Amino acid sequence: MQKRMQFLKYEMISSKCNSVTTCALMLLSIFSVIGGHSEFNGISVQTVHRGKSVNISCKYKPSSDTKCFTVELKTNNKLCSLMKSNNSLIHHSCKEHIRFIPKTEEMSFEVSNLQINDTGTYICVVTRTIPPPSELLGEERTFVQVIAHPNVSVSHVRTSDGCHTILCLSEGFYPSAVEQVWMRNGGFQNVSLTYNINKTNPDESFTLHSYLNVSDCTNYSCWVNHSSLSQPMILHLPPPDCYENTGIKMWMTLVTCVLLILAILIITVVCERLRRARSQSVPPVGMSVTPTPVLYTHLHSETLYSTLGDHHPVPCSPVGSPLISTINTE
C-alpha cells in the first residue's frame, strides 16, 4: 500500500510539470508528508487541500542601517507588496485572499481558500531601499501543491440497450492519478470488464466514471484510492431484490394499489345508498302518523245467534246502530 501511495504521488506531481525546473523540484518532494511541510535545498514544499489556507514565511537578515525596505510575494505575477520604514507600514497592497502577518525577523503571508489553479511556486523577496543602493535582505521559495479529494458515489443504472449496469462516480479530484476498482463479494473484479470515462472539469479537477455490466444480484463495492486520501474509500452498493423481477414487482404493486382504491370507492358508494334509503323510510322526529281506519263492513254480512228464546238469528251491526235500537224497542 505504501508503494502504491508513493506511485500515486509521483503521478500527481508529474501531471503538474510545466517546466524542467519545476518538475525537478516537485519530484524531489515525492516522499514528503501529505498535508505537511518538507524542505529540500532551502526550498519549502507544502501540500494543501483545496479550500484550505497556507502560511508562507520569508526570513531575512535586517541590518542596523536599514531605514526602509520592501516585501513582495509573487508567483507569475505580484500578489502582495508592502513598504516598511522604522517598523511602520507605509504602503500595503495585497490580493483579497492574501493577508500579511508582520513579525520581527520574519515576514509571513497567509494565502486562504486555495484552489487547484493556485498550485505553483511562491517567491518572497525582502529588499532594502533606504539607504541606497538597494540590497537583497532575503529571498525564499515555497512550492504549494493543492490537492482535492474525490467525491465518490455508486448507483444502479440502465443502459439504452437494456443491460443492467452499476456506476461508480468519482468527482472533483486532483491530481488526475486515481485508482478506482470494482469489488465483488469482497474480491477485486477483473479490470477488463470495467468501462471508464475520464473528464476534465472547468476548475481543472477530474471526474472518472466506471461502469460494470452485471447479471446477478451479488453485493458489489467500489474501491477508490487517491493521493489526497489518508486511506482508500470503499462504497458498498446494496443489491436490488432481483434485476429480472424488479419490473414485474413494480407492475404488481401498481395493480394492487389500483384495485384497492376501486374497492374503497365501491364500498363508499354502497354505504351511501343504504344510508339514504334508511333516511327516507323513517319519519322525521316529532311528526304524528294517523293510522288508517279499519272498516268493519264485513260485520254486516255475519249473523249473530241469540242464546235466548227460539234461537232466531239476529243481524249483527255496530253498537248504537239504528238496527239494534229497533230490536230493543220491540
mmCIF file of N, CA and C in Angstrom, residues 47-154:
data_model
loop_
_atom_site.group_PDB
_atom_site.id
_atom_site.type_symbol
_atom_site.label_atom_id
_atom_site.label_comp_id
_atom_site.label_asym_id
_atom_site.label_seq_id
_atom_site.Cartn_x
_atom_site.Cartn_y
_atom_site.Cartn_z
ATOM 1 N N THR A 47 1.870 20.832 0.907
ATOM 2 C CA THR A 47 0.725 20.206 0.249
ATOM 3 C C THR A 47 -0.535 20.584 1.016
ATOM 4 N N VAL A 48 -1.503 21.161 0.332
ATOM 5 C CA VAL A 48 -2.688 21.718 0.977
ATOM 6 C C VAL A 48 -3.938 21.223 0.253
ATOM 7 N N HIS A 49 -4.967 20.925 1.021
ATOM 8 C CA HIS A 49 -6.245 20.529 0.434
ATOM 9 C C HIS A 49 -6.979 21.762 -0.107
ATOM 10 N N ARG A 50 -7.718 21.536 -1.157
ATOM 11 C CA ARG A 50 -8.468 22.623 -1.784
ATOM 12 C C ARG A 50 -9.419 23.277 -0.772
ATOM 13 N N GLY A 51 -9.434 24.626 -0.803
ATOM 14 C CA GLY A 51 -10.281 25.383 0.107
ATOM 15 C C GLY A 51 -9.621 25.759 1.411
ATOM 16 N N LYS A 52 -8.455 25.177 1.706
ATOM 17 C CA LYS A 52 -7.740 25.488 2.940
ATOM 18 C C LYS A 52 -6.775 26.643 2.710
ATOM 19 N N SER A 53 -6.052 27.012 3.778
ATOM 20 C CA SER A 53 -5.092 28.112 3.702
ATOM 21 C C SER A 53 -3.693 27.606 4.002
ATOM 22 N N VAL A 54 -2.698 28.426 3.642
ATOM 23 C CA VAL A 54 -1.306 28.073 3.857
ATOM 24 C C VAL A 54 -0.558 29.329 4.296
ATOM 25 N N ASN A 55 0.424 29.166 5.181
ATOM 26 C CA ASN A 55 1.275 30.267 5.617
ATOM 27 C C ASN A 55 2.625 30.169 4.914
ATOM 28 N N ILE A 56 3.022 31.254 4.269
ATOM 29 C CA ILE A 56 4.301 31.331 3.560
ATOM 30 C C ILE A 56 5.186 32.327 4.295
ATOM 31 N N SER A 57 6.290 31.820 4.843
ATOM 32 C CA SER A 57 7.192 32.664 5.629
ATOM 33 C C SER A 57 8.373 33.114 4.783
ATOM 34 N N CYS A 58 8.923 34.247 5.161
ATOM 35 C CA CYS A 58 10.069 34.813 4.445
ATOM 36 C C CYS A 58 11.036 35.390 5.468
ATOM 37 N N LYS A 59 12.125 34.678 5.726
ATOM 38 C CA LYS A 59 13.137 35.153 6.663
ATOM 39 C C LYS A 59 14.105 36.114 5.957
ATOM 40 N N TYR A 60 14.640 37.034 6.731
ATOM 41 C CA TYR A 60 15.603 37.968 6.148
ATOM 42 C C TYR A 60 16.578 38.399 7.246
ATOM 43 N N LYS A 61 17.677 39.018 6.842
ATOM 44 C CA LYS A 61 18.712 39.488 7.762
ATOM 45 C C LYS A 61 18.665 41.009 7.840
ATOM 46 N N PRO A 62 18.069 41.551 8.887
ATOM 47 C CA PRO A 62 17.999 43.019 8.995
ATOM 48 C C PRO A 62 19.378 43.604 9.314
ATOM 49 N N SER A 63 19.623 44.772 8.796
ATOM 50 C CA SER A 63 20.879 45.482 9.081
ATOM 51 C C SER A 63 20.572 46.738 9.879
ATOM 52 N N SER A 64 21.548 47.196 10.651
ATOM 53 C CA SER A 64 21.329 48.339 11.537
ATOM 54 C C SER A 64 21.088 49.634 10.785
ATOM 55 N N ASP A 65 21.592 49.712 9.556
ATOM 56 C CA ASP A 65 21.436 50.959 8.800
ATOM 57 C C ASP A 65 20.192 50.965 7.920
ATOM 58 N N THR A 66 19.379 49.938 8.010
ATOM 59 C CA THR A 66 18.170 49.866 7.174
ATOM 60 C C THR A 66 17.122 50.839 7.692
ATOM 61 N N LYS A 67 16.751 51.756 6.855
ATOM 62 C CA LYS A 67 15.723 52.732 7.183
ATOM 63 C C LYS A 67 14.368 52.365 6.589
ATOM 64 N N CYS A 68 14.442 51.763 5.429
ATOM 65 C CA CYS A 68 13.194 51.416 4.721
ATOM 66 C C CYS A 68 13.456 50.189 3.857
ATOM 67 N N PHE A 69 12.472 49.277 3.831
ATOM 68 C CA PHE A 69 12.612 48.085 2.977
ATOM 69 C C PHE A 69 11.233 47.676 2.464
ATOM 70 N N THR A 70 11.257 46.890 1.414
ATOM 71 C CA THR A 70 10.023 46.407 0.783
ATOM 72 C C THR A 70 9.965 44.883 0.874
ATOM 73 N N VAL A 71 8.744 44.370 0.903
ATOM 74 C CA VAL A 71 8.497 42.917 0.925
ATOM 75 C C VAL A 71 7.486 42.612 -0.173
ATOM 76 N N GLU A 72 7.775 41.592 -0.971
ATOM 77 C CA GLU A 72 6.895 41.200 -2.078
ATOM 78 C C GLU A 72 6.671 39.695 -2.043
ATOM 79 N N LEU A 73 5.434 39.318 -2.329
ATOM 80 C CA LEU A 73 5.079 37.908 -2.525
ATOM 81 C C LEU A 73 4.536 37.779 -3.939
ATOM 82 N N LYS A 74 5.113 36.878 -4.703
ATOM 83 C CA LYS A 74 4.714 36.774 -6.105
ATOM 84 C C LYS A 74 4.834 35.332 -6.593
ATOM 85 N N THR A 75 4.107 35.052 -7.644
ATOM 86 C CA THR A 75 4.255 33.803 -8.404
ATOM 87 C C THR A 75 4.642 34.229 -9.801
ATOM 88 N N ASN A 76 3.742 34.036 -10.754
ATOM 89 C CA ASN A 76 3.979 34.591 -12.085
ATOM 90 C C ASN A 76 3.690 36.087 -12.102
ATOM 91 N N ASN A 77 2.888 36.549 -11.197
ATOM 92 C CA ASN A 77 2.598 37.978 -11.064
ATOM 93 C C ASN A 77 2.643 38.361 -9.586
ATOM 94 N N LYS A 78 2.590 39.624 -9.296
ATOM 95 C CA LYS A 78 2.713 40.112 -7.926
ATOM 96 C C LYS A 78 1.406 39.886 -7.191
ATOM 97 N N LEU A 79 1.525 39.293 -6.004
ATOM 98 C CA LEU A 79 0.343 39.003 -5.195
ATOM 99 C C LEU A 79 0.188 39.974 -4.042
ATOM 100 N N CYS A 80 1.305 40.364 -3.435
ATOM 101 C CA CYS A 80 1.234 41.261 -2.286
ATOM 102 C C CYS A 80 2.549 42.028 -2.186
ATOM 103 N N SER A 81 2.476 43.302 -1.878
ATOM 104 C CA SER A 81 3.678 44.117 -1.695
ATOM 105 C C SER A 81 3.426 45.133 -0.590
ATOM 106 N N LEU A 82 4.494 45.447 0.153
ATOM 107 C CA LEU A 82 4.373 46.425 1.223
ATOM 108 C C LEU A 82 5.726 47.099 1.431
ATOM 109 N N MET A 83 5.681 48.250 2.067
ATOM 110 C CA MET A 83 6.890 49.023 2.376
ATOM 111 C C MET A 83 6.861 49.395 3.850
ATOM 112 N N LYS A 84 7.984 49.159 4.517
ATOM 113 C CA LYS A 84 8.083 49.459 5.938
ATOM 114 C C LYS A 84 9.235 50.423 6.173
ATOM 115 N N SER A 85 9.019 51.363 7.084
ATOM 116 C CA SER A 85 10.037 52.331 7.453
ATOM 117 C C SER A 85 10.008 52.507 8.957
ATOM 118 N N ASN A 86 11.114 52.132 9.596
ATOM 119 C CA ASN A 86 11.215 52.227 11.064
ATOM 120 C C ASN A 86 10.048 51.513 11.743
ATOM 121 N N ASN A 87 9.823 50.296 11.293
ATOM 122 C CA ASN A 87 8.767 49.430 11.842
ATOM 123 C C ASN A 87 7.362 49.986 11.625
ATOM 124 N N SER A 88 7.226 50.933 10.730
ATOM 125 C CA SER A 88 5.906 51.461 10.399
ATOM 126 C C SER A 88 5.552 51.065 8.972
ATOM 127 N N LEU A 89 4.320 50.640 8.772
ATOM 128 C CA LEU A 89 3.856 50.219 7.455
ATOM 129 C C LEU A 89 3.450 51.443 6.659
ATOM 130 N N ILE A 90 4.161 51.672 5.545
ATOM 131 C CA ILE A 90 3.890 52.846 4.731
ATOM 132 C C ILE A 90 2.910 52.518 3.608
ATOM 133 N N HIS A 91 3.175 51.428 2.917
ATOM 134 C CA HIS A 91 2.343 51.078 1.769
ATOM 135 C C HIS A 91 2.017 49.595 1.846
ATOM 136 N N HIS A 92 0.769 49.285 1.504
ATOM 137 C CA HIS A 92 0.328 47.887 1.607
ATOM 138 C C HIS A 92 -0.680 47.611 0.502
ATOM 139 N N SER A 93 -0.385 46.607 -0.320
ATOM 140 C CA SER A 93 -1.283 46.255 -1.422
ATOM 141 C C SER A 93 -1.234 44.743 -1.633
ATOM 142 N N CYS A 94 -2.366 44.075 -1.336
ATOM 143 C CA CYS A 94 -2.422 42.610 -1.454
ATOM 144 C C CYS A 94 -3.739 42.186 -2.099
ATOM 145 N N LYS A 95 -3.725 40.997 -2.695
ATOM 146 C CA LYS A 95 -4.944 40.411 -3.237
ATOM 147 C C LYS A 95 -5.905 40.086 -2.099
ATOM 148 N N GLU A 96 -7.168 39.845 -2.460
ATOM 149 C CA GLU A 96 -8.199 39.653 -1.447
ATOM 150 C C GLU A 96 -7.915 38.453 -0.547
ATOM 151 N N HIS A 97 -7.427 37.367 -1.128
ATOM 152 C CA HIS A 97 -7.263 36.132 -0.360
ATOM 153 C C HIS A 97 -5.884 36.025 0.308
ATOM 154 N N ILE A 98 -5.114 37.133 0.346
ATOM 155 C CA ILE A 98 -3.777 37.121 0.939
ATOM 156 C C ILE A 98 -3.721 38.149 2.065
ATOM 157 N N ARG A 99 -3.196 37.709 3.211
ATOM 158 C CA ARG A 99 -3.104 38.587 4.375
ATOM 159 C C ARG A 99 -1.658 38.620 4.867
ATOM 160 N N PHE A 100 -1.153 39.815 5.127
ATOM 161 C CA PHE A 100 0.213 39.975 5.607
ATOM 162 C C PHE A 100 0.244 39.864 7.127
ATOM 163 N N ILE A 101 1.202 39.075 7.637
ATOM 164 C CA ILE A 101 1.364 38.891 9.077
ATOM 165 C C ILE A 101 2.739 39.421 9.472
ATOM 166 N N PRO A 102 2.838 40.623 10.040
ATOM 167 C CA PRO A 102 4.148 41.203 10.385
ATOM 168 C C PRO A 102 4.793 40.509 11.570
ATOM 169 N N LYS A 103 6.120 40.290 11.469
ATOM 170 C CA LYS A 103 6.918 39.732 12.549
ATOM 171 C C LYS A 103 8.255 40.469 12.592
ATOM 172 N N THR A 104 9.033 40.221 13.654
ATOM 173 C CA THR A 104 10.273 40.980 13.850
ATOM 174 C C THR A 104 11.326 40.638 12.811
ATOM 175 N N GLU A 105 11.704 39.373 12.725
ATOM 176 C CA GLU A 105 12.749 38.964 11.798
ATOM 177 C C GLU A 105 12.223 38.007 10.745
ATOM 178 N N GLU A 106 10.942 38.063 10.507
ATOM 179 C CA GLU A 106 10.351 37.153 9.530
ATOM 180 C C GLU A 106 9.068 37.762 8.988
ATOM 181 N N MET A 107 8.931 37.725 7.704
ATOM 182 C CA MET A 107 7.698 38.173 7.065
ATOM 183 C C MET A 107 6.846 36.932 6.759
ATOM 184 N N SER A 108 5.575 37.024 6.994
ATOM 185 C CA SER A 108 4.702 35.880 6.790
ATOM 186 C C SER A 108 3.427 36.316 6.085
ATOM 187 N N PHE A 109 2.973 35.468 5.166
ATOM 188 C CA PHE A 109 1.749 35.730 4.411
ATOM 189 C C PHE A 109 0.823 34.523 4.559
ATOM 190 N N GLU A 110 -0.462 34.800 4.722
ATOM 191 C CA GLU A 110 -1.467 33.737 4.749
ATOM 192 C C GLU A 110 -2.266 33.792 3.450
ATOM 193 N N VAL A 111 -2.195 32.713 2.702
ATOM 194 C CA VAL A 111 -2.955 32.596 1.454
ATOM 195 C C VAL A 111 -4.127 31.661 1.745
ATOM 196 N N SER A 112 -5.348 32.175 1.664
ATOM 197 C CA SER A 112 -6.535 31.411 2.053
ATOM 198 C C SER A 112 -7.338 30.983 0.826
ATOM 199 N N ASN A 113 -8.246 30.018 1.083
ATOM 200 C CA ASN A 113 -9.166 29.497 0.056
ATOM 201 C C ASN A 113 -8.413 29.089 -1.216
ATOM 202 N N LEU A 114 -7.423 28.254 -1.043
ATOM 203 C CA LEU A 114 -6.608 27.821 -2.179
ATOM 204 C C LEU A 114 -7.415 26.924 -3.107
ATOM 205 N N GLN A 115 -7.258 27.156 -4.395
ATOM 206 C CA GLN A 115 -7.890 26.352 -5.421
ATOM 207 C C GLN A 115 -6.811 25.636 -6.233
ATOM 208 N N ILE A 116 -7.260 24.749 -7.114
ATOM 209 C CA ILE A 116 -6.312 23.931 -7.857
ATOM 210 C C ILE A 116 -5.359 24.787 -8.679
ATOM 211 N N ASN A 117 -5.884 25.847 -9.293
ATOM 212 C CA ASN A 117 -5.022 26.688 -10.125
ATOM 213 C C ASN A 117 -4.083 27.568 -9.309
ATOM 214 N N ASP A 118 -4.160 27.494 -7.962
ATOM 215 C CA ASP A 118 -3.206 28.212 -7.115
ATOM 216 C C ASP A 118 -1.930 27.410 -6.894
ATOM 217 N N THR A 119 -1.884 26.190 -7.417
ATOM 218 C CA THR A 119 -0.668 25.380 -7.297
ATOM 219 C C THR A 119 0.483 26.061 -8.031
ATOM 220 N N GLY A 120 1.639 26.134 -7.384
ATOM 221 C CA GLY A 120 2.805 26.760 -8.022
ATOM 222 C C GLY A 120 3.846 27.168 -6.999
ATOM 223 N N THR A 121 4.886 27.857 -7.477
ATOM 224 C CA THR A 121 5.988 28.314 -6.635
ATOM 225 C C THR A 121 5.749 29.759 -6.213
ATOM 226 N N TYR A 122 5.774 29.994 -4.914
ATOM 227 C CA TYR A 122 5.582 31.325 -4.349
ATOM 228 C C TYR A 122 6.948 31.852 -3.899
ATOM 229 N N ILE A 123 7.262 33.084 -4.306
ATOM 230 C CA ILE A 123 8.560 33.697 -4.010
ATOM 231 C C ILE A 123 8.347 34.903 -3.108
ATOM 232 N N CYS A 124 9.064 34.916 -1.999
ATOM 233 C CA CYS A 124 9.007 36.052 -1.069
ATOM 234 C C CYS A 124 10.368 36.755 -1.095
ATOM 235 N N VAL A 125 10.362 38.056 -1.363
ATOM 236 C CA VAL A 125 11.593 38.829 -1.511
ATOM 237 C C VAL A 125 11.562 40.023 -0.572
ATOM 238 N N VAL A 126 12.642 40.212 0.214
ATOM 239 C CA VAL A 126 12.796 41.374 1.087
ATOM 240 C C VAL A 126 13.987 42.184 0.569
ATOM 241 N N THR A 127 13.746 43.472 0.266
ATOM 242 C CA THR A 127 14.780 44.324 -0.331
ATOM 243 C C THR A 127 14.902 45.623 0.458
ATOM 244 N N ARG A 128 16.155 46.012 0.796
ATOM 245 C CA ARG A 128 16.385 47.299 1.441
ATOM 246 C C ARG A 128 16.414 48.382 0.370
ATOM 247 N N THR A 129 15.673 49.447 0.602
ATOM 248 C CA THR A 129 15.627 50.551 -0.368
ATOM 249 C C THR A 129 16.315 51.804 0.158
ATOM 250 N N ILE A 130 16.285 52.022 1.455
ATOM 251 C CA ILE A 130 16.932 53.197 2.065
ATOM 252 C C ILE A 130 17.760 52.708 3.259
ATOM 253 N N PRO A 131 19.035 53.088 3.298
ATOM 254 C CA PRO A 131 19.774 53.951 2.341
ATOM 255 C C PRO A 131 20.137 53.187 1.071
ATOM 256 N N PRO A 132 20.269 53.940 -0.016
ATOM 257 C CA PRO A 132 20.691 53.303 -1.256
ATOM 258 C C PRO A 132 22.168 52.880 -1.159
ATOM 259 N N PRO A 133 22.580 51.983 -2.036
ATOM 260 C CA PRO A 133 21.817 51.304 -3.079
ATOM 261 C C PRO A 133 20.956 50.184 -2.496
ATOM 262 N N SER A 134 20.036 49.651 -3.320
ATOM 263 C CA SER A 134 19.149 48.563 -2.887
ATOM 264 C C SER A 134 19.971 47.315 -2.582
ATOM 265 N N GLU A 135 19.523 46.616 -1.562
ATOM 266 C CA GLU A 135 20.232 45.405 -1.159
ATOM 267 C C GLU A 135 19.210 44.310 -0.836
ATOM 268 N N LEU A 136 19.496 43.109 -1.343
ATOM 269 C CA LEU A 136 18.609 41.975 -1.092
ATOM 270 C C LEU A 136 18.866 41.453 0.327
ATOM 271 N N LEU A 137 17.840 41.524 1.165
ATOM 272 C CA LEU A 137 17.976 41.066 2.549
ATOM 273 C C LEU A 137 17.536 39.619 2.738
ATOM 274 N N GLY A 138 16.704 39.158 1.864
ATOM 275 C CA GLY A 138 16.236 37.771 1.987
ATOM 276 C C GLY A 138 15.326 37.376 0.845
ATOM 277 N N GLU A 139 15.388 36.098 0.474
ATOM 278 C CA GLU A 139 14.513 35.557 -0.586
ATOM 279 C C GLU A 139 14.245 34.088 -0.282
ATOM 280 N N GLU A 140 12.970 33.716 -0.320
ATOM 281 C CA GLU A 140 12.584 32.317 -0.075
ATOM 282 C C GLU A 140 11.569 31.889 -1.115
ATOM 283 N N ARG A 141 11.669 30.592 -1.469
ATOM 284 C CA ARG A 141 10.736 29.994 -2.429
ATOM 285 C C ARG A 141 9.971 28.869 -1.744
ATOM 286 N N THR A 142 8.693 28.856 -1.969
ATOM 287 C CA THR A 142 7.823 27.817 -1.395
ATOM 288 C C THR A 142 6.937 27.260 -2.495
ATOM 289 N N PHE A 143 7.042 25.956 -2.666
ATOM 290 C CA PHE A 143 6.163 25.329 -3.652
ATOM 291 C C PHE A 143 4.905 24.827 -2.937
ATOM 292 N N VAL A 144 3.745 25.258 -3.424
ATOM 293 C CA VAL A 144 2.451 24.883 -2.833
ATOM 294 C C VAL A 144 1.729 23.955 -3.803
ATOM 295 N N GLN A 145 1.438 22.755 -3.333
ATOM 296 C CA GLN A 145 0.689 21.776 -4.126
ATOM 297 C C GLN A 145 -0.718 21.664 -3.556
ATOM 298 N N VAL A 146 -1.709 22.075 -4.341
ATOM 299 C CA VAL A 146 -3.109 21.991 -3.919
ATOM 300 C C VAL A 146 -3.692 20.682 -4.425
ATOM 301 N N ILE A 147 -4.293 19.925 -3.534
ATOM 302 C CA ILE A 147 -4.906 18.651 -3.908
ATOM 303 C C ILE A 147 -6.386 18.687 -3.548
ATOM 304 N N ALA A 148 -7.170 17.815 -4.182
ATOM 305 C CA ALA A 148 -8.614 17.741 -3.929
ATOM 306 C C ALA A 148 -9.016 16.283 -3.883
ATOM 307 N N HIS A 149 -9.734 15.907 -2.837
ATOM 308 C CA HIS A 149 -10.141 14.510 -2.694
ATOM 309 C C HIS A 149 -11.376 14.232 -3.547
ATOM 310 N N PRO A 150 -11.563 13.024 -4.007
ATOM 311 C CA PRO A 150 -12.720 12.695 -4.851
ATOM 312 C C PRO A 150 -14.000 12.564 -4.035
ATOM 313 N N ASN A 151 -15.097 13.006 -4.620
ATOM 314 C CA ASN A 151 -16.432 12.763 -4.078
ATOM 315 C C ASN A 151 -16.996 11.540 -4.788
ATOM 316 N N VAL A 152 -17.159 10.451 -4.062
ATOM 317 C CA VAL A 152 -17.474 9.153 -4.670
ATOM 318 C C VAL A 152 -18.924 8.788 -4.394
ATOM 319 N N SER A 153 -19.586 8.242 -5.402
ATOM 320 C CA SER A 153 -20.960 7.746 -5.260
ATOM 321 C C SER A 153 -21.133 6.514 -6.145
ATOM 322 N N VAL A 154 -22.044 5.634 -5.762
ATOM 323 C CA VAL A 154 -22.336 4.421 -6.530
ATOM 324 C C VAL A 154 -23.842 4.338 -6.737
#
